[in-house]
mmCIF file of C-alpha atoms and ligand atoms in Angstrom:
data_model
loop_
_atom_site.group_PDB
_atom_site.id
_atom_site.type_symbol
_atom_site.label_atom_id
_atom_site.label_comp_id
_atom_site.label_asym_id
_atom_site.label_seq_id
_atom_site.Cartn_x
_atom_site.Cartn_y
_atom_site.Cartn_z
ATOM 1 C CA MET G 1041 9.988 2.159 -32.076
ATOM 2 C CA PRO G 1042 12.575 2.709 -29.292
ATOM 3 C CA ASP G 1043 12.776 -0.155 -26.830
ATOM 4 C CA VAL G 1044 9.668 0.610 -24.807
ATOM 5 C CA SER G 1045 9.715 -2.807 -23.105
ATOM 6 C CA TRP G 1046 13.048 -2.084 -21.491
ATOM 7 C CA ALA G 1047 11.886 1.440 -20.664
ATOM 8 C CA LEU G 1048 8.691 0.214 -18.981
ATOM 9 C CA GLY G 1049 10.702 -2.242 -16.887
ATOM 10 C CA ARG G 1050 12.970 0.606 -15.874
ATOM 11 C CA ALA G 1051 9.991 2.886 -15.148
ATOM 12 C CA ALA G 1052 8.560 0.196 -12.844
ATOM 13 C CA GLU G 1053 11.911 -0.065 -11.069
ATOM 14 C CA LEU G 1054 11.925 3.712 -10.543
ATOM 15 C CA ALA G 1055 8.313 3.746 -9.374
ATOM 16 C CA GLU G 1056 9.164 1.297 -6.587
ATOM 17 C CA ARG G 1057 11.297 4.013 -4.987
ATOM 18 C CA GLY G 1058 8.172 6.043 -4.239
ATOM 19 C CA PRO G 1059 6.115 5.776 -1.040
ATOM 20 C CA GLN G 1060 2.868 3.824 -0.722
ATOM 21 C CA HIS G 1061 1.450 6.247 1.850
ATOM 22 C CA GLY G 1062 0.102 9.696 1.118
ATOM 23 C CA GLY G 1063 -2.779 8.807 -1.185
ATOM 24 C CA ASN G 1064 -0.941 8.846 -4.502
ATOM 25 C CA PRO G 1065 0.150 5.898 -6.660
ATOM 26 C CA ARG G 1066 3.758 4.909 -7.239
ATOM 27 C CA VAL G 1067 4.617 5.938 -10.803
ATOM 28 C CA GLY G 1068 7.771 5.881 -12.898
ATOM 29 C CA CYS G 1069 8.546 7.470 -16.270
ATOM 30 C CA VAL G 1070 11.327 7.090 -18.834
ATOM 31 C CA LEU G 1071 11.696 9.529 -21.742
ATOM 32 C CA LEU G 1072 13.246 8.082 -24.909
ATOM 33 C CA ALA G 1073 14.616 10.163 -27.798
ATOM 34 C CA THR G 1074 13.689 9.314 -31.389
ATOM 35 C CA ASP G 1075 16.832 7.159 -31.641
ATOM 36 C CA GLY G 1076 15.850 5.192 -28.529
ATOM 37 C CA ALA G 1077 18.401 6.791 -26.209
ATOM 38 C CA VAL G 1078 17.232 7.633 -22.700
ATOM 39 C CA VAL G 1079 16.692 11.385 -22.411
ATOM 40 C CA SER G 1080 15.628 11.417 -18.796
ATOM 41 C CA GLU G 1081 13.775 9.482 -16.123
ATOM 42 C CA GLY G 1082 11.702 10.290 -13.072
ATOM 43 C CA TRP G 1083 9.425 8.925 -10.394
ATOM 44 C CA HIS G 1084 6.837 10.272 -8.024
ATOM 45 C CA ARG G 1085 8.212 10.922 -4.555
ATOM 46 C CA GLY G 1086 4.840 11.331 -2.855
ATOM 47 C CA ALA G 1087 1.838 13.628 -2.507
ATOM 48 C CA GLY G 1088 2.592 17.279 -3.178
ATOM 49 C CA THR G 1089 5.768 16.551 -5.159
ATOM 50 C CA ALA G 1090 6.200 16.404 -8.945
ATOM 51 C CA HIS G 1091 4.514 13.541 -10.783
ATOM 52 C CA ALA G 1092 6.825 11.051 -12.512
ATOM 53 C CA GLU G 1093 6.362 12.651 -15.951
ATOM 54 C CA ALA G 1094 7.024 16.155 -14.607
ATOM 55 C CA ALA G 1095 10.101 14.916 -12.736
ATOM 56 C CA ALA G 1096 11.442 13.302 -15.933
ATOM 57 C CA LEU G 1097 10.694 16.415 -18.024
ATOM 58 C CA ALA G 1098 12.420 18.621 -15.462
ATOM 59 C CA GLY G 1099 15.623 16.631 -15.839
ATOM 60 C CA ALA G 1100 15.575 16.531 -19.640
ATOM 61 C CA ASP G 1101 17.444 18.579 -22.215
ATOM 62 C CA PRO G 1102 14.445 20.344 -23.893
ATOM 63 C CA GLY G 1103 16.144 20.069 -27.295
ATOM 64 C CA ARG G 1104 15.916 16.268 -27.171
ATOM 65 C CA LEU G 1105 12.235 16.080 -26.309
ATOM 66 C CA ARG G 1106 10.798 16.853 -29.752
ATOM 67 C CA GLY G 1107 9.391 13.588 -31.089
ATOM 68 C CA ALA G 1108 10.290 11.747 -27.852
ATOM 69 C CA THR G 1109 8.449 8.755 -26.403
ATOM 70 C CA ALA G 1110 7.266 8.890 -22.802
ATOM 71 C CA VAL G 1111 6.983 5.456 -21.210
ATOM 72 C CA VAL G 1112 4.938 5.589 -18.016
ATOM 73 C CA THR G 1113 3.635 2.986 -15.579
ATOM 74 C CA LEU G 1114 0.286 4.833 -15.249
ATOM 75 C CA GLU G 1115 -1.780 6.855 -17.730
ATOM 76 C CA PRO G 1116 -0.672 10.517 -17.484
ATOM 77 C CA CYS G 1117 -3.034 12.515 -15.298
ATOM 78 C CA HIS G 1118 -5.225 15.183 -16.768
ATOM 79 C CA HIS G 1119 -6.175 17.323 -13.832
ATOM 80 C CA SER G 1120 -4.773 20.124 -11.758
ATOM 81 C CA GLY G 1121 -4.363 19.098 -8.148
ATOM 82 C CA ARG G 1122 -1.396 20.122 -6.093
ATOM 83 C CA THR G 1123 0.612 19.855 -9.355
ATOM 84 C CA PRO G 1124 -0.403 20.778 -12.946
ATOM 85 C CA PRO G 1125 -1.645 18.114 -15.432
ATOM 86 C CA CYS G 1126 1.097 15.895 -16.880
ATOM 87 C CA THR G 1127 -0.734 15.664 -20.201
ATOM 88 C CA ARG G 1128 -0.236 19.370 -20.939
ATOM 89 C CA ALA G 1129 3.397 19.262 -19.866
ATOM 90 C CA LEU G 1130 4.169 16.282 -22.141
ATOM 91 C CA HIS G 1131 2.358 17.884 -25.081
ATOM 92 C CA ALA G 1132 4.017 21.263 -24.568
ATOM 93 C CA ALA G 1133 7.451 19.610 -24.444
ATOM 94 C CA GLY G 1134 6.917 18.067 -27.899
ATOM 95 C CA VAL G 1135 6.527 14.437 -26.825
ATOM 96 C CA ALA G 1136 5.146 12.541 -29.840
ATOM 97 C CA ARG G 1137 4.279 9.199 -28.286
ATOM 98 C CA VAL G 1138 3.094 7.972 -24.897
ATOM 99 C CA VAL G 1139 3.092 4.333 -23.808
ATOM 100 C CA TYR G 1140 1.468 3.480 -20.485
ATOM 101 C CA ALA G 1141 0.863 0.262 -18.535
ATOM 102 C CA VAL G 1142 -2.524 0.918 -16.893
ATOM 103 C CA GLY G 1143 -5.339 3.430 -17.175
ATOM 104 C CA ASP G 1144 -6.013 5.862 -14.337
ATOM 105 C CA PRO G 1145 -8.969 4.539 -12.278
ATOM 106 C CA ASP G 1146 -9.488 7.900 -10.629
ATOM 107 C CA PRO G 1147 -12.349 9.652 -12.464
ATOM 108 C CA VAL G 1148 -10.901 13.007 -11.411
ATOM 109 C CA ALA G 1149 -7.520 12.384 -13.030
ATOM 110 C CA ALA G 1150 -8.505 10.063 -15.922
ATOM 111 C CA GLY G 1151 -8.915 11.052 -19.569
ATOM 112 C CA GLY G 1152 -5.248 11.848 -20.155
ATOM 113 C CA ALA G 1153 -4.808 9.311 -22.960
ATOM 114 C CA ARG G 1154 -7.834 10.652 -24.836
ATOM 115 C CA TRP G 1155 -6.783 14.285 -24.418
ATOM 116 C CA LEU G 1156 -3.282 13.571 -25.732
ATOM 117 C CA ALA G 1157 -4.627 11.551 -28.678
ATOM 118 C CA THR G 1158 -6.882 14.426 -29.728
ATOM 119 C CA ARG G 1159 -3.765 16.662 -29.803
ATOM 120 C CA GLY G 1160 -2.025 14.329 -32.245
ATOM 121 C CA VAL G 1161 0.115 12.433 -29.741
ATOM 122 C CA GLU G 1162 0.275 8.697 -30.467
ATOM 123 C CA VAL G 1163 -0.971 6.989 -27.310
ATOM 124 C CA LEU G 1164 -0.557 3.260 -26.808
ATOM 125 C CA THR G 1165 -1.173 0.857 -23.984
ATOM 126 C CA ALA G 1166 1.823 -1.326 -23.171
ATOM 127 C CA GLU G 1167 -0.023 -4.276 -24.686
ATOM 128 C CA ASP G 1168 -0.623 -2.419 -27.963
ATOM 129 C CA ALA G 1169 3.030 -1.381 -27.987
ATOM 130 C CA GLY G 1170 4.045 -5.059 -27.847
ATOM 131 C CA VAL G 1171 5.460 -5.000 -24.300
ATOM 132 C CA PRO G 1172 5.683 -8.562 -22.891
ATOM 133 C CA ALA G 1173 2.991 -9.385 -20.339
ATOM 134 C CA ASP G 1174 5.477 -10.000 -17.496
ATOM 135 C CA VAL G 1175 6.914 -6.485 -17.898
ATOM 136 C CA SER G 1176 3.572 -4.693 -18.165
ATOM 137 C CA GLY G 1177 2.216 -6.913 -15.361
ATOM 138 C CA ARG G 1178 4.976 -5.785 -13.021
ATOM 139 C CA ALA G 1179 4.209 -2.151 -13.818
ATOM 140 C CA ALA G 1180 0.487 -2.755 -13.269
ATOM 141 C CA ASP G 1181 1.122 -4.530 -9.941
ATOM 142 C CA LEU G 1182 2.676 -1.330 -8.607
ATOM 143 C CA THR G 1183 -0.607 0.514 -8.735
ATOM 144 C CA ALA G 1184 -2.985 -2.445 -8.151
ATOM 145 C CA ALA G 1185 -3.592 -1.824 -4.436
ATOM 146 C CA TRP G 1186 -4.002 1.929 -4.869
ATOM 147 C CA ALA G 1187 -6.250 1.436 -7.906
ATOM 148 C CA SER G 1188 -8.419 -1.027 -6.006
ATOM 149 C CA ALA G 1189 -8.793 1.454 -3.137
ATOM 150 C CA VAL G 1190 -9.712 4.266 -5.524
ATOM 151 C CA ARG G 1191 -12.287 2.145 -7.387
ATOM 152 C CA ARG G 1192 -13.923 0.892 -4.167
ATOM 153 C CA ARG G 1193 -13.521 4.166 -2.282
ATOM 154 C CA ARG G 1194 -12.236 2.136 0.665
ATOM 155 C CA PRO G 1195 -8.634 1.894 1.865
ATOM 156 C CA TRP G 1196 -6.496 -1.083 0.871
ATOM 157 C CA VAL G 1197 -6.220 -3.093 4.067
ATOM 158 C CA VAL G 1198 -3.078 -4.968 5.050
ATOM 159 C CA GLY G 1199 -3.667 -7.359 7.949
ATOM 160 C CA LYS G 1200 -0.664 -8.247 10.071
ATOM 161 C CA THR G 1201 -0.057 -11.031 12.523
ATOM 162 C CA ALA G 1202 3.054 -12.335 14.278
ATOM 163 C CA LEU G 1203 2.431 -15.948 15.168
ATOM 164 C CA SER G 1204 4.042 -19.086 16.538
ATOM 165 C CA LEU G 1205 4.511 -22.180 14.385
ATOM 166 C CA ASP G 1206 1.304 -23.505 15.912
ATOM 167 C CA GLY G 1207 -0.642 -20.384 14.984
ATOM 168 C CA ARG G 1208 -0.777 -18.471 18.279
ATOM 169 C CA VAL G 1209 -0.196 -14.772 18.930
ATOM 170 C CA ALA G 1210 0.094 -14.862 22.717
ATOM 171 C CA ALA G 1211 1.008 -17.502 25.315
ATOM 172 C CA ALA G 1212 -1.421 -18.914 27.904
ATOM 173 C CA ASP G 1213 -0.564 -16.109 30.368
ATOM 174 C CA GLY G 1214 -1.155 -13.402 27.704
ATOM 175 C CA THR G 1215 2.513 -12.622 27.052
ATOM 176 C CA SER G 1216 3.218 -11.883 23.399
ATOM 177 C CA ARG G 1217 6.442 -9.872 23.436
ATOM 178 C CA TRP G 1218 8.220 -10.970 21.521
ATOM 179 C CA ILE G 1219 7.130 -13.934 19.438
ATOM 180 C CA THR G 1220 9.241 -12.881 16.455
ATOM 181 C CA GLY G 1221 12.858 -11.726 16.356
ATOM 182 C CA ALA G 1222 14.373 -8.303 15.722
ATOM 183 C CA ALA G 1223 14.583 -8.653 11.922
ATOM 184 C CA ALA G 1224 10.863 -9.397 11.624
ATOM 185 C CA ARG G 1225 9.951 -6.590 13.999
ATOM 186 C CA ASN G 1226 12.149 -4.130 12.119
ATOM 187 C CA HIS G 1227 10.456 -5.164 8.895
ATOM 188 C CA ALA G 1228 7.045 -4.590 10.464
ATOM 189 C CA HIS G 1229 8.166 -1.053 11.323
ATOM 190 C CA THR G 1230 9.064 -0.389 7.667
ATOM 191 C CA VAL G 1231 5.513 -1.433 6.776
ATOM 192 C CA ARG G 1232 4.108 0.973 9.397
ATOM 193 C CA ALA G 1233 6.251 3.714 7.864
ATOM 194 C CA ASP G 1234 4.667 3.095 4.456
ATOM 195 C CA VAL G 1235 0.952 3.176 5.334
ATOM 196 C CA ASP G 1236 -1.438 6.017 6.070
ATOM 197 C CA ALA G 1237 -2.871 4.504 9.241
ATOM 198 C CA VAL G 1238 -2.125 1.712 11.735
ATOM 199 C CA VAL G 1239 -5.196 0.210 13.380
ATOM 200 C CA VAL G 1240 -5.509 -1.897 16.543
ATOM 201 C CA GLY G 1241 -8.405 -2.959 18.753
ATOM 202 C CA THR G 1242 -8.878 -1.700 22.297
ATOM 203 C CA GLY G 1243 -7.838 -5.178 23.507
ATOM 204 C CA THR G 1244 -4.302 -4.690 22.216
ATOM 205 C CA VAL G 1245 -4.063 -1.193 23.680
ATOM 206 C CA LEU G 1246 -5.149 -2.466 27.107
ATOM 207 C CA ALA G 1247 -2.928 -5.572 26.990
ATOM 208 C CA ASP G 1248 0.234 -4.241 25.351
ATOM 209 C CA ASP G 1249 0.075 -0.424 25.507
ATOM 210 C CA PRO G 1250 1.828 -0.050 22.120
ATOM 211 C CA ALA G 1251 3.108 3.357 20.944
ATOM 212 C CA LEU G 1252 2.175 2.374 17.338
ATOM 213 C CA THR G 1253 4.888 4.610 15.919
ATOM 214 C CA ALA G 1254 7.080 3.579 12.986
ATOM 215 C CA ARG G 1255 10.620 3.251 14.275
ATOM 216 C CA ARG G 1256 14.021 2.567 12.791
ATOM 217 C CA PRO G 1257 16.177 -0.276 14.180
ATOM 218 C CA ASP G 1258 17.990 2.242 16.417
ATOM 219 C CA GLY G 1259 14.673 3.266 17.981
ATOM 220 C CA THR G 1260 14.410 6.695 16.345
ATOM 221 C CA LEU G 1261 11.202 7.684 14.618
ATOM 222 C CA ALA G 1262 10.859 7.015 10.886
ATOM 223 C CA GLU G 1263 10.333 10.034 8.648
ATOM 224 C CA HIS G 1264 6.683 9.226 7.968
ATOM 225 C CA GLN G 1265 4.409 8.435 10.893
ATOM 226 C CA PRO G 1266 1.048 6.789 10.195
ATOM 227 C CA LEU G 1267 -2.142 7.944 11.866
ATOM 228 C CA ARG G 1268 -2.555 5.733 14.961
ATOM 229 C CA VAL G 1269 -6.078 4.371 15.258
ATOM 230 C CA VAL G 1270 -7.832 2.436 18.029
ATOM 231 C CA VAL G 1271 -11.147 0.727 17.252
ATOM 232 C CA GLY G 1272 -13.557 -0.453 19.959
ATOM 233 C CA ARG G 1273 -16.031 0.865 22.501
ATOM 234 C CA ARG G 1274 -13.804 0.768 25.552
ATOM 235 C CA ALA G 1275 -11.914 3.957 26.449
ATOM 236 C CA VAL G 1276 -8.263 4.512 25.625
ATOM 237 C CA PRO G 1277 -6.529 5.021 29.010
ATOM 238 C CA PRO G 1278 -5.304 8.581 29.610
ATOM 239 C CA GLN G 1279 -1.738 7.353 30.108
ATOM 240 C CA ALA G 1280 -1.719 5.136 26.962
ATOM 241 C CA ALA G 1281 1.610 5.294 25.107
ATOM 242 C CA LEU G 1282 -0.061 5.967 21.762
ATOM 243 C CA ARG G 1283 -1.484 9.211 23.175
ATOM 244 C CA GLN G 1284 1.967 10.445 24.119
ATOM 245 C CA ALA G 1285 3.827 9.678 20.868
ATOM 246 C CA PRO G 1286 4.317 12.431 18.273
ATOM 247 C CA GLY G 1287 1.842 12.637 15.413
ATOM 248 C CA ASP G 1288 -1.923 12.127 15.269
ATOM 249 C CA TRP G 1289 -4.025 9.406 16.816
ATOM 250 C CA LEU G 1290 -7.732 8.644 16.663
ATOM 251 C CA HIS G 1291 -10.184 6.569 18.717
ATOM 252 C CA LEU G 1292 -13.148 5.179 16.780
ATOM 253 C CA PRO G 1293 -15.532 3.902 19.487
ATOM 254 C CA THR G 1294 -17.250 1.316 17.288
ATOM 255 C CA ARG G 1295 -17.087 -2.325 16.246
ATOM 256 C CA ASP G 1296 -18.404 -1.523 12.784
ATOM 257 C CA LEU G 1297 -15.247 -1.895 10.722
ATOM 258 C CA ARG G 1298 -16.771 -0.696 7.463
ATOM 259 C CA THR G 1299 -17.729 2.571 9.113
ATOM 260 C CA ALA G 1300 -14.258 2.775 10.623
ATOM 261 C CA LEU G 1301 -12.667 2.322 7.196
ATOM 262 C CA ASP G 1302 -15.020 4.927 5.718
ATOM 263 C CA ARG G 1303 -13.853 7.365 8.385
ATOM 264 C CA LEU G 1304 -10.241 6.617 7.507
ATOM 265 C CA TRP G 1305 -10.952 7.032 3.788
ATOM 266 C CA ASP G 1306 -12.498 10.435 4.519
ATOM 267 C CA ALA G 1307 -9.361 11.306 6.478
ATOM 268 C CA GLY G 1308 -7.325 10.577 3.334
ATOM 269 C CA ALA G 1309 -6.125 7.051 4.142
ATOM 270 C CA ARG G 1310 -5.712 4.815 1.108
ATOM 271 C CA ARG G 1311 -3.463 2.161 2.647
ATOM 272 C CA VAL G 1312 -4.175 0.930 6.152
ATOM 273 C CA LEU G 1313 -2.413 -1.612 8.349
ATOM 274 C CA VAL G 1314 -4.598 -3.619 10.743
ATOM 275 C CA GLU G 1315 -2.128 -4.905 13.307
ATOM 276 C CA GLY G 1316 -4.569 -6.843 15.414
ATOM 277 C CA GLY G 1317 -5.136 -8.208 17.797
ATOM 278 C CA PRO G 1318 -6.829 -11.441 16.890
ATOM 279 C CA SER G 1319 -10.398 -10.280 17.610
ATOM 280 C CA LEU G 1320 -10.133 -7.236 15.371
ATOM 281 C CA LEU G 1321 -8.270 -9.105 12.638
ATOM 282 C CA SER G 1322 -10.818 -11.931 12.715
ATOM 283 C CA GLY G 1323 -13.668 -9.430 12.474
ATOM 284 C CA ALA G 1324 -12.024 -7.806 9.464
ATOM 285 C CA LEU G 1325 -11.402 -11.192 7.841
ATOM 286 C CA ARG G 1326 -14.980 -12.330 8.428
ATOM 287 C CA GLU G 1327 -16.210 -9.238 6.621
ATOM 288 C CA HIS G 1328 -13.756 -9.712 3.736
ATOM 289 C CA LEU G 1329 -12.146 -6.372 4.518
ATOM 290 C CA VAL G 1330 -8.545 -7.593 4.483
ATOM 291 C CA ASP G 1331 -6.900 -7.384 1.061
ATOM 292 C CA GLU G 1332 -3.385 -8.427 1.918
ATOM 293 C CA LEU G 1333 -2.103 -10.518 4.786
ATOM 294 C CA HIS G 1334 1.361 -10.298 6.343
ATOM 295 C CA ALA G 1335 2.038 -13.334 8.533
ATOM 296 C CA TYR G 1336 5.334 -13.338 10.420
ATOM 297 C CA LEU G 1337 5.858 -16.945 11.410
ATOM 298 C CA ALA G 1338 8.278 -17.628 14.279
ATOM 299 C CA PRO G 1339 9.872 -21.025 15.017
ATOM 300 C CA VAL G 1340 8.382 -21.262 18.487
ATOM 301 C CA LEU G 1341 5.667 -23.564 19.801
ATOM 302 C CA LEU G 1342 3.176 -22.358 22.398
ATOM 303 C CA GLY G 1343 0.691 -25.212 22.537
ATOM 304 C CA ALA G 1344 -1.856 -22.999 24.302
ATOM 305 C CA GLY G 1345 -2.730 -19.288 24.214
ATOM 306 C CA LEU G 1346 -4.544 -16.981 21.814
ATOM 307 C CA PRO G 1347 -5.005 -18.278 18.254
ATOM 308 C CA ALA G 1348 -4.007 -15.799 15.516
ATOM 309 C CA VAL G 1349 -7.488 -15.949 14.042
ATOM 310 C CA ALA G 1350 -10.814 -16.887 15.624
ATOM 311 C CA ASP G 1351 -13.669 -18.817 14.018
ATOM 312 C CA LEU G 1352 -14.178 -17.619 10.457
ATOM 313 C CA GLY G 1353 -17.231 -19.774 9.855
ATOM 314 C CA VAL G 1354 -15.411 -22.259 7.651
ATOM 315 C CA PRO G 1355 -17.440 -25.501 7.962
ATOM 316 C CA THR G 1356 -15.128 -27.819 6.049
ATOM 317 C CA LEU G 1357 -11.712 -27.743 4.419
ATOM 318 C CA ALA G 1358 -13.090 -27.613 0.909
ATOM 319 C CA ASP G 1359 -14.772 -24.298 1.806
ATOM 320 C CA ALA G 1360 -11.645 -22.699 3.275
ATOM 321 C CA PRO G 1361 -10.563 -19.608 1.355
ATOM 322 C CA ARG G 1362 -7.118 -20.172 -0.149
ATOM 323 C CA TRP G 1363 -5.117 -16.960 -0.215
ATOM 324 C CA ARG G 1364 -2.822 -16.188 -3.111
ATOM 325 C CA PRO G 1365 0.807 -16.134 -1.930
ATOM 326 C CA VAL G 1366 2.617 -13.077 -3.262
ATOM 327 C CA THR G 1367 6.014 -13.404 -1.584
ATOM 328 C CA THR G 1368 7.758 -15.373 1.107
ATOM 329 C CA ARG G 1369 10.834 -14.040 2.781
ATOM 330 C CA THR G 1370 13.179 -15.108 5.561
ATOM 331 C CA LEU G 1371 13.768 -12.488 8.254
ATOM 332 C CA GLY G 1372 16.347 -13.745 10.725
ATOM 333 C CA GLU G 1373 14.849 -16.958 12.111
ATOM 334 C CA ASP G 1374 11.336 -15.992 11.079
ATOM 335 C CA LEU G 1375 9.422 -16.293 7.839
ATOM 336 C CA LEU G 1376 7.200 -13.594 6.343
ATOM 337 C CA VAL G 1377 4.386 -14.768 4.096
ATOM 338 C CA VAL G 1378 2.560 -12.071 2.132
ATOM 339 C CA ALA G 1379 -0.679 -13.183 0.505
ATOM 340 C CA HIS G 1380 -3.613 -11.536 -1.226
ATOM 341 C CA ARG G 1381 -7.176 -12.484 -0.609
ATOM 342 C CA PRO G 1382 -8.640 -15.017 -2.956
ATOM 343 C CA GLN G 1383 -11.834 -13.338 -4.037
ATOM 344 C CA GLY G 1384 -13.032 -9.875 -4.887
ATOM 345 C CA ASP G 1385 -11.607 -6.761 -6.365
ATOM 346 C CA LEU G 1386 -7.830 -6.599 -6.283
HETATM 347 N N1 NAP R 1561 1.198 -11.363 17.816
HETATM 348 C C1 NAP R 1561 0.497 -10.430 17.245
HETATM 349 O O1 NAP R 1561 0.597 -10.184 16.037
HETATM 350 C C2 NAP R 1561 -0.431 -9.618 18.094
HETATM 351 C C3 NAP R 1561 -0.895 -8.391 17.602
HETATM 352 C C4 NAP R 1561 -1.773 -7.660 18.389
HETATM 353 C C5 NAP R 1561 -2.177 -8.164 19.629
HETATM 354 N N2 NAP R 1561 -1.687 -9.330 20.054
HETATM 355 C C6 NAP R 1561 -2.121 -9.872 21.357
HETATM 356 O O2 NAP R 1561 -3.528 -10.034 21.315
HETATM 357 C C7 NAP R 1561 -4.056 -9.871 22.627
HETATM 358 C C8 NAP R 1561 -5.260 -8.960 22.566
HETATM 359 O O3 NAP R 1561 -6.238 -9.629 21.822
HETATM 360 P P1 NAP R 1561 -7.644 -9.012 21.488
HETATM 361 O O4 NAP R 1561 -8.299 -9.904 20.501
HETATM 362 O O5 NAP R 1561 -8.365 -8.687 22.745
HETATM 363 O O6 NAP R 1561 -7.229 -7.609 20.876
HETATM 364 P P2 NAP R 1561 -7.869 -6.656 19.782
HETATM 365 O O7 NAP R 1561 -8.360 -7.420 18.622
HETATM 366 O O8 NAP R 1561 -6.867 -5.601 19.575
HETATM 367 O O9 NAP R 1561 -9.077 -6.005 20.570
HETATM 368 C C9 NAP R 1561 -10.324 -6.585 20.656
HETATM 369 C C10 NAP R 1561 -11.325 -5.480 20.787
HETATM 370 O O10 NAP R 1561 -11.403 -4.782 19.558
HETATM 371 C C11 NAP R 1561 -12.640 -4.111 19.492
HETATM 372 N N3 NAP R 1561 -13.263 -4.318 18.193
HETATM 373 C C12 NAP R 1561 -13.606 -3.327 17.338
HETATM 374 N N4 NAP R 1561 -14.191 -3.824 16.254
HETATM 375 C C13 NAP R 1561 -14.231 -5.151 16.399
HETATM 376 C C14 NAP R 1561 -14.731 -6.205 15.593
HETATM 377 N N5 NAP R 1561 -15.320 -5.969 14.405
HETATM 378 N N6 NAP R 1561 -14.610 -7.461 16.025
HETATM 379 C C15 NAP R 1561 -14.013 -7.712 17.220
HETATM 380 N N7 NAP R 1561 -13.531 -6.748 18.032
HETATM 381 C C16 NAP R 1561 -13.629 -5.470 17.638
HETATM 382 C C17 NAP R 1561 -13.472 -4.654 20.623
HETATM 383 O O11 NAP R 1561 -13.353 -3.681 21.620
HETATM 384 P P3 NAP R 1561 -14.501 -3.147 22.593
HETATM 385 O O12 NAP R 1561 -14.838 -4.318 23.476
HETATM 386 O O13 NAP R 1561 -13.810 -2.025 23.309
HETATM 387 O O14 NAP R 1561 -15.633 -2.670 21.743
HETATM 388 C C18 NAP R 1561 -12.754 -5.895 21.043
HETATM 389 O O15 NAP R 1561 -12.957 -6.240 22.385
HETATM 390 C C19 NAP R 1561 -2.928 -9.373 23.464
HETATM 391 O O16 NAP R 1561 -2.420 -10.446 24.233
HETATM 392 C C20 NAP R 1561 -1.895 -8.937 22.486
HETATM 393 O O17 NAP R 1561 -0.620 -9.067 23.005
HETATM 394 C C21 NAP R 1561 -0.828 -10.080 19.344
#
């Protein structure tokens, strides 16, 4: 068989170029000819654009597709949404074999592997095709957050905090701008630009009056703007900056975060960034609603002021939830720690 392990690694690399906002998973595809040569490759560039398989097929010489192997990070979809089913396109092109890393968790789009197999296409999971676990694991990781959201029918929640070395997000007088440096703040803007919604509590709106837009380092607006969401019963002032910025914003006058997330799911949000402040983030943590934590740690000591997180009801150290570190990264003088929650459905 052509080198599907290499091809799956490459497909994962391609998939990473796609956006995480917009409701669709990041998917990559490599088409291999019968002799193992790469015929074409593609990735999904976001909702409404061609799926990875269709993008790869579009760039291929049709004469080299007969008997080809399609290596995909996600099971080919089998439904007509904004684009036609990839299964039919692969079959019609003469693809003889499909290798995929993970099954489609979306009941609407699933069933592609079975449909192809009944048409005589050899369909293998990466594991069955002998792909090493680290390669297939990387491909699976790309869709893990999206797949979890789809299975739970609740957005994947990224919690963000920018804190001092002693765990505070504002000084004794309430000042919090800026705890972290420019590199960390620029990074946080790239995260905003890759989610469907950014959520803050009314406390942050009243204290900081943030615009909540995703901006480039030069201050211009990023191409994708998330929905700006304020949660809490107090009113959003008429002159609030987030009202003036371009794009949509929403006030959810509630403290019930599950209901708030349901509303965002219904609005199409699959990936949501909860930027704080500490009361909202603590509420979300207490209810186990945060899936991924981004902690920007700055080398500054405050000694007093607002703690990043309030009481979580942890009685003793042995009972403290230990998060699973995913990455650590230096950003200027600051450190970004990304961790996933320890329990539950990831
Ligand atoms: N460094 C950072 O990363 C960072 C980020 C954001 C903010 N901050 C700082 O944090 C301070 C504001 O703190 P904060 O805690 O008041 O802000 P917050 O968490 O943004 O707002 C708190 C408000 O959120 C609403 N809320 C909705 N659902 C909630 C829930 N389940 N649990 C708790 N509250 C809920 C409540 O509003 P209602 O009373 O209206 O119902 C509550 O009073 C400011 O000084 C700001 O600069 C720092």
